[in-house]
């Protein structure tokens, strides 16, 4: 008769070993399917860094615009507040004059009841009705009219100041957002550079320095002698700070961003231009590449977020970026998508 014994169960240690083997097989399969991408080479990193610097500069120009608006609003608000304070003093003098009239009237035979109300704690409701007071003197009526006009003008100024304060709050918020956006992009760019080896970073730095020297030589050593008038003076000023560092929002004399350099350079030539690339693009006459002369403003990228000074022979002198060998330097215009020039 056949045996019906139960088959022998695998031991606990055998089950554990089989489970571990299966898990390892799954893990190896997953790792094979999701293999880590190869580390980008230095040229790929440079391309990513350049793109991030471009995005940082877009935010920087918006930051510059917000900062410029903030500065103007603060000045306008201060002027309005000063005007309101002086207007309030004038209003108080008018009221004091009206009070003196009332005192004189009282000494000479009593004060009109309507004028008494005008000088009470709440005279405004009576000021609006002053033209109907038949017993007031012509001079009193004239003073009351001036008080009413001054009150209306002060109310308008206070309302204007309140509106500008609201604009200032919104501008400050935008300023913070754009500053953070630029700083984030710069931090990402630095992280990309940090992913390279020391030798790779040195190679990139050497390439940048060599390119800048070649560009400077191609421009004729600064192009200042070739420039004329205020454009030539602006180019000479920019050439005098070659090597200055790039820093978001700065307008010199030791560090600059791109539009900060062009604004500063033209200021040294006695010409005042606006703060950002977007507004500098409309400062003068737009010209094509074949018309460029040393010192003309040259704009790059479709959204015009970068500007420099034409240095001659197809070269630009500009505040480029904060990386090693960045800052104020010469570079071939062909390294960036040229849009147009502007003659100031």
Short mmCIF file of C-alpha atoms in Angstrom, two decimals:
data_model
loop_
_atom_site.label_atom_id
_atom_site.label_comp_id
_atom_site.label_asym_id
_atom_site.label_seq_id
_atom_site.Cartn_x
_atom_site.Cartn_y
_atom_site.Cartn_z
CA UNK A 1 0.00 0.00 0.00
CA UNK A 2 1.33 3.42 -1.05
CA UNK A 3 2.63 5.75 1.62
CA UNK A 4 0.75 9.03 2.22
CA UNK A 5 3.31 10.84 4.33
CA UNK A 6 3.34 14.70 4.10
CA UNK A 7 6.26 16.15 2.09
CA UNK A 8 9.04 17.61 4.20
CA UNK A 9 8.72 21.42 4.66
CA UNK A 10 11.79 23.60 3.89
CA UNK A 11 13.65 24.76 6.95
CA UNK A 12 13.42 28.38 8.22
CA UNK A 13 17.04 29.06 7.24
CA UNK A 14 16.41 27.81 3.69
CA UNK A 15 13.35 30.11 3.31
CA UNK A 16 15.35 33.08 4.55
CA UNK A 17 18.17 32.41 2.11
CA UNK A 18 15.77 32.05 -0.82
CA UNK A 19 13.99 35.27 0.12
CA UNK A 20 17.25 37.20 0.38
CA UNK A 21 18.38 35.84 -2.98
CA UNK A 22 15.12 36.87 -4.63
CA UNK A 23 15.31 40.37 -3.10
CA UNK A 24 18.88 40.76 -4.30
CA UNK A 25 17.89 39.67 -7.79
CA UNK A 26 15.07 42.21 -7.87
CA UNK A 27 17.37 44.96 -6.60
CA UNK A 28 20.03 44.19 -9.20
CA UNK A 29 17.37 44.13 -11.91
CA UNK A 30 16.03 47.52 -10.77
CA UNK A 31 19.51 49.01 -10.61
CA UNK A 32 20.21 47.75 -14.10
CA UNK A 33 16.96 49.22 -15.42
CA UNK A 34 17.53 52.54 -13.65
CA UNK A 35 21.22 52.97 -14.14
CA UNK A 36 22.54 56.35 -13.00
CA UNK A 37 23.15 58.75 -15.89
CA UNK A 38 26.70 59.48 -16.81
CA UNK A 39 28.27 62.52 -15.19
CA UNK A 40 28.13 65.47 -17.59
CA UNK A 41 31.45 66.64 -18.98
CA UNK A 42 32.80 70.15 -18.47
CA UNK A 43 31.39 71.43 -21.76
CA UNK A 44 27.90 70.23 -20.85
CA UNK A 45 28.25 71.79 -17.41
CA UNK A 46 29.39 75.06 -18.97
CA UNK A 47 26.32 75.09 -21.23
CA UNK A 48 24.06 74.55 -18.21
CA UNK A 49 25.89 77.23 -16.23
CA UNK A 50 25.61 79.73 -19.09
CA UNK A 51 21.86 79.06 -19.33
CA UNK A 52 21.46 79.56 -15.57
CA UNK A 53 23.44 82.80 -15.71
CA UNK A 54 21.09 83.99 -18.43
CA UNK A 55 18.07 83.24 -16.26
CA UNK A 56 19.75 84.94 -13.30
CA UNK A 57 20.39 88.03 -15.40
CA UNK A 58 16.75 88.16 -16.49
CA UNK A 59 15.74 88.24 -12.83
CA UNK A 60 18.51 90.75 -12.09
CA UNK A 61 17.20 93.25 -14.66
CA UNK A 62 13.71 92.91 -13.20
CA UNK A 63 15.25 93.40 -9.75
CA UNK A 64 17.01 96.54 -11.02
CA UNK A 65 13.74 97.87 -12.41
CA UNK A 66 11.94 97.27 -9.12
CA UNK A 67 14.80 98.86 -7.18
CA UNK A 68 14.69 101.91 -9.45
CA UNK A 69 10.92 102.23 -8.94
CA UNK A 70 11.36 101.84 -5.19
CA UNK A 71 13.94 104.62 -5.05
CA UNK A 72 11.75 106.97 -7.09
CA UNK A 73 8.64 106.18 -5.02
CA UNK A 74 10.50 106.78 -1.77
CA UNK A 75 11.62 110.20 -3.01
CA UNK A 76 8.12 111.10 -4.23
CA UNK A 77 6.55 109.98 -0.95
CA UNK A 78 9.07 111.98 1.07
CA UNK A 79 8.31 115.08 -1.02
CA UNK A 80 4.57 114.60 -0.63
CA UNK A 81 4.84 114.09 3.11
CA UNK A 82 6.96 117.24 3.38
CA UNK A 83 4.40 119.19 1.34
CA UNK A 84 1.57 117.89 3.54
CA UNK A 85 3.45 118.88 6.70
CA UNK A 86 4.12 122.39 5.37
CA UNK A 87 0.54 122.64 4.14
CA UNK A 88 -0.75 121.71 7.58
CA UNK A 89 1.34 124.51 9.12
CA UNK A 90 -0.12 126.96 6.59
CA UNK A 91 -3.61 125.73 7.44
CA UNK A 92 -2.95 126.21 11.14
CA UNK A 93 -1.74 129.77 10.45
CA UNK A 94 -4.95 130.49 8.53
CA UNK A 95 -7.05 129.20 11.41
CA UNK A 96 -5.03 131.28 13.84
CA UNK A 97 -5.64 134.34 11.65
CA UNK A 98 -9.35 133.60 11.66
CA UNK A 99 -9.22 133.22 15.43
CA UNK A 100 -7.50 136.60 15.76
CA UNK A 101 -10.25 138.17 13.69
CA UNK A 102 -12.84 136.63 15.97
CA UNK A 103 -11.03 137.91 19.06
CA UNK A 104 -10.91 141.42 17.63
CA UNK A 105 -14.58 141.24 16.75
CA UNK A 106 -15.40 140.12 20.27
CA UNK A 107 -13.45 143.01 21.81
CA UNK A 108 -15.29 145.51 19.63
CA UNK A 109 -18.77 144.33 20.30
CA UNK A 110 -19.16 140.61 20.47
CA UNK A 111 -18.55 137.65 18.19
CA UNK A 112 -21.01 136.28 15.73
CA UNK A 113 -22.48 132.94 16.76
CA UNK A 114 -21.60 131.40 13.41
CA UNK A 115 -17.96 132.36 13.83
CA UNK A 116 -17.98 130.88 17.32
CA UNK A 117 -19.04 127.59 15.77
CA UNK A 118 -16.28 127.88 13.21
CA UNK A 119 -13.73 128.06 16.00
CA UNK A 120 -15.19 125.17 17.97
CA UNK A 121 -13.74 121.65 18.21
CA UNK A 122 -15.55 120.57 15.04
CA UNK A 123 -15.47 123.52 12.66
CA UNK A 124 -15.39 121.61 9.36
CA UNK A 125 -19.14 121.19 9.09
CA UNK A 126 -19.47 124.94 9.39
CA UNK A 127 -16.65 125.74 7.00
CA UNK A 128 -18.63 124.13 4.19
CA UNK A 129 -21.48 126.54 4.93
CA UNK A 130 -19.31 129.61 5.37
CA UNK A 131 -20.43 131.28 2.14
CA UNK A 132 -23.94 131.55 3.57
CA UNK A 133 -22.88 133.47 6.65
CA UNK A 134 -24.15 136.98 6.05
CA UNK A 135 -22.76 138.58 9.19
CA UNK A 136 -19.07 137.73 8.54
CA UNK A 137 -16.72 140.36 7.15
CA UNK A 138 -15.37 140.05 3.60
CA UNK A 139 -11.90 139.35 4.98
CA UNK A 140 -13.23 136.57 7.21
CA UNK A 141 -15.07 135.00 4.30
CA UNK A 142 -11.92 135.17 2.19
CA UNK A 143 -9.89 133.48 4.95
CA UNK A 144 -12.49 130.76 5.36
CA UNK A 145 -12.44 130.12 1.60
CA UNK A 146 -8.67 129.77 1.68
CA UNK A 147 -8.97 127.34 4.60
CA UNK A 148 -11.45 125.22 2.66
CA UNK A 149 -9.24 125.17 -0.44
CA UNK A 150 -6.18 124.23 1.62
CA UNK A 151 -8.08 121.43 3.36
CA UNK A 152 -9.18 119.97 0.01
CA UNK A 153 -5.65 120.21 -1.37
CA UNK A 154 -4.16 118.50 1.70
CA UNK A 155 -6.73 115.72 1.46
CA UNK A 156 -5.74 115.14 -2.17
CA UNK A 157 -2.05 115.06 -1.27
CA UNK A 158 -2.67 112.61 1.56
CA UNK A 159 -4.64 110.36 -0.80
CA UNK A 160 -1.84 110.52 -3.39
CA UNK A 161 0.73 109.67 -0.73
CA UNK A 162 -1.37 106.71 0.44
CA UNK A 163 -1.55 105.39 -3.14
CA UNK A 164 2.21 105.69 -3.57
CA UNK A 165 2.78 103.90 -0.27
CA UNK A 166 0.64 101.01 -1.54
CA UNK A 167 2.69 100.96 -4.77
CA UNK A 168 5.86 100.98 -2.69
CA UNK A 169 4.72 97.92 -0.72
CA UNK A 170 4.01 96.03 -3.95
CA UNK A 171 7.35 97.10 -5.43
CA UNK A 172 9.24 95.95 -2.36
CA UNK A 173 7.54 92.57 -2.60
CA UNK A 174 8.53 92.26 -6.26
CA UNK A 175 12.06 93.35 -5.36
CA UNK A 176 12.37 90.52 -2.86
CA UNK A 177 10.97 87.95 -5.28
CA UNK A 178 13.31 88.92 -8.11
CA UNK A 179 16.32 89.02 -5.82
CA UNK A 180 15.55 85.51 -4.58
CA UNK A 181 14.99 84.25 -8.13
CA UNK A 182 18.37 85.61 -9.24
CA UNK A 183 20.16 84.27 -6.17
CA UNK A 184 18.59 80.83 -6.66
CA UNK A 185 19.80 80.67 -10.28
CA UNK A 186 23.29 81.79 -9.28
CA UNK A 187 23.37 79.14 -6.55
CA UNK A 188 22.34 76.47 -9.06
CA UNK A 189 25.08 77.63 -11.43
CA UNK A 190 27.64 77.43 -8.65
CA UNK A 191 26.44 73.94 -7.75
CA UNK A 192 26.98 72.89 -11.37
CA UNK A 193 30.52 74.29 -11.30
CA UNK A 194 31.19 72.56 -7.99
CA UNK A 195 30.28 69.23 -9.60
CA UNK A 196 33.40 69.51 -11.77
CA UNK A 197 36.82 68.41 -10.68
CA UNK A 198 39.41 71.01 -9.78
CA UNK A 199 41.22 70.32 -13.07
CA UNK A 200 38.03 70.77 -15.09
CA UNK A 201 37.24 74.07 -13.34
CA UNK A 202 40.80 75.24 -14.03
CA UNK A 203 40.42 74.35 -17.71
CA UNK A 204 37.18 76.34 -18.01
CA UNK A 205 38.75 79.28 -16.22
CA UNK A 206 41.75 79.18 -18.52
CA UNK A 207 39.52 79.04 -21.59
CA UNK A 208 37.51 82.07 -20.40
CA UNK A 209 40.65 84.07 -19.63
CA UNK A 210 42.22 83.21 -22.98
CA UNK A 211 39.03 84.18 -24.84
CA UNK A 212 38.84 87.50 -23.01
CA UNK A 213 42.48 88.33 -23.80
CA UNK A 214 41.98 87.50 -27.47
CA UNK A 215 38.83 89.61 -27.59
CA UNK A 216 40.57 92.53 -25.90
CA UNK A 217 43.39 92.32 -28.44
CA UNK A 218 40.93 92.13 -31.34
CA UNK A 219 39.18 95.27 -30.10
CA UNK A 220 42.45 97.18 -30.21
CA UNK A 221 43.16 97.20 -26.50
CA UNK A 222 39.95 98.87 -25.41
CA UNK A 223 38.87 100.82 -28.45
CA UNK A 224 39.02 104.09 -26.50
CA UNK A 225 41.18 105.75 -29.14
CA UNK A 226 38.72 104.73 -31.86
CA UNK A 227 35.68 106.04 -30.04
CA UNK A 228 34.62 109.66 -30.38
CA UNK A 229 32.53 112.08 -28.40
CA UNK A 230 30.51 110.87 -25.45
CA UNK A 231 30.33 107.28 -26.76
CA UNK A 232 34.12 107.15 -26.85
CA UNK A 233 34.32 108.67 -23.36
CA UNK A 234 31.85 106.06 -22.07
CA UNK A 235 33.88 103.23 -23.60
CA UNK A 236 37.09 104.63 -22.10
CA UNK A 237 35.41 104.77 -18.69
CA UNK A 238 34.27 101.15 -18.97
CA UNK A 239 37.75 100.09 -20.12
CA UNK A 240 39.22 101.72 -17.02
CA UNK A 241 37.31 99.26 -14.79
CA UNK A 242 38.11 96.12 -16.78
CA UNK A 243 38.31 93.24 -14.32
CA UNK A 244 35.80 94.73 -11.86
CA UNK A 245 33.52 92.10 -10.37
CA UNK A 246 29.95 91.35 -11.39
CA UNK A 247 27.34 91.78 -8.66
CA UNK A 248 23.59 91.92 -9.00
CA UNK A 249 22.17 95.44 -8.61
CA UNK A 250 25.52 97.26 -8.50
CA UNK A 251 26.35 100.40 -10.48
CA UNK A 252 30.05 100.80 -9.65
CA UNK A 253 32.63 101.91 -9.23
CA UNK A 254 34.01 98.58 -7.95
CA UNK A 255 31.31 96.12 -9.05
CA UNK A 256 28.54 96.17 -11.64
CA UNK A 257 25.77 94.25 -13.31
CA UNK A 258 25.44 94.67 -17.08
CA UNK A 259 23.13 97.70 -17.19
CA UNK A 260 24.83 99.12 -14.11
CA UNK A 261 28.11 99.25 -16.07
CA UNK A 262 26.59 101.01 -19.09
CA UNK A 263 24.75 103.52 -16.90
CA UNK A 264 27.93 104.25 -14.92
CA UNK A 265 30.11 104.51 -18.04
CA UNK A 266 27.84 107.06 -19.69
CA UNK A 267 27.56 109.00 -16.42
CA UNK A 268 31.37 109.38 -16.52
CA UNK A 269 30.89 110.88 -19.99
CA UNK A 270 28.38 113.38 -18.57
CA UNK A 271 25.30 111.58 -19.95
CA UNK A 272 22.45 110.32 -17.79
CA UNK A 273 20.73 107.14 -18.98
CA UNK A 274 18.17 104.95 -17.23
CA UNK A 275 18.83 101.91 -15.09
CA UNK A 276 17.76 98.72 -16.87
CA UNK A 277 18.40 97.07 -20.22
CA UNK A 278 14.69 97.31 -21.02
CA UNK A 279 14.66 101.10 -20.66
CA UNK A 280 18.17 101.74 -22.02
CA UNK A 281 17.03 100.07 -25.26
CA UNK A 282 14.81 103.11 -25.85
CA UNK A 283 17.31 105.80 -24.82
CA UNK A 284 18.66 106.74 -28.26
CA UNK A 285 18.58 105.75 -31.92
CA UNK A 286 18.46 102.07 -32.79
CA UNK A 287 21.07 100.92 -35.30
CA UNK A 288 22.12 97.70 -37.01
CA UNK A 289 25.36 95.83 -36.56
CA UNK A 290 27.00 97.35 -39.65
CA UNK A 291 26.43 100.86 -38.21
CA UNK A 292 28.02 100.25 -34.83
CA UNK A 293 30.75 102.55 -33.57
CA UNK A 294 32.85 102.13 -30.40
CA UNK A 295 30.86 103.09 -27.32
CA UNK A 296 27.41 102.36 -28.77
CA UNK A 297 25.15 100.25 -26.56
CA UNK A 298 24.68 96.69 -27.84
CA UNK A 299 21.76 94.52 -26.74
CA UNK A 300 21.52 90.73 -26.69
CA UNK A 301 18.86 88.00 -26.39
CA UNK A 302 15.26 88.23 -27.51
CA UNK A 303 14.03 89.76 -24.27
CA UNK A 304 16.94 92.26 -24.18
CA UNK A 305 18.15 91.16 -20.76
CA UNK A 306 21.81 91.87 -21.53
CA UNK A 307 23.65 95.00 -22.65
CA UNK A 308 27.27 96.04 -23.18
CA UNK A 309 29.39 98.63 -24.96
CA UNK A 310 30.60 98.01 -28.51
CA UNK A 311 34.38 97.84 -28.36
CA UNK A 312 35.13 97.63 -32.09
CA UNK A 313 35.98 94.77 -34.46
CA UNK A 314 32.99 92.67 -33.43
CA UNK A 315 33.85 92.77 -29.72
CA UNK A 316 31.79 93.85 -26.69
CA UNK A 317 32.97 95.19 -23.34
CA UNK A 318 30.43 94.18 -20.71
CA UNK A 319 29.78 93.01 -17.16
CA UNK A 320 29.31 89.36 -17.92
CA UNK A 321 28.70 87.05 -14.95
CA UNK A 322 29.98 86.32 -11.43
CA UNK A 323 31.89 83.13 -12.25
CA UNK A 324 35.69 82.98 -12.26
CA UNK A 325 36.95 85.26 -15.03
CA UNK A 326 33.54 86.91 -15.21
CA UNK A 327 32.95 90.55 -14.37
CA UNK A 328 33.86 93.44 -16.68
CA UNK A 329 35.63 91.94 -19.68
CA UNK A 330 35.87 91.79 -23.46
CA UNK A 331 34.08 89.09 -25.42
CA UNK A 332 33.17 88.38 -29.04
CA UNK A 333 29.67 89.60 -29.86
CA UNK A 334 29.06 86.32 -31.66
CA UNK A 335 29.10 84.53 -28.30
CA UNK A 336 25.60 85.94 -27.65
CA UNK A 337 22.52 86.49 -29.84
CA UNK A 338 22.87 90.16 -30.89
CA UNK A 339 19.62 92.11 -31.35
CA UNK A 340 20.51 95.74 -32.15
CA UNK A 341 22.63 98.69 -31.10
CA UNK A 342 21.61 102.04 -29.64
CA UNK A 343 23.47 105.28 -30.25
CA UNK A 344 23.12 107.66 -27.29
#
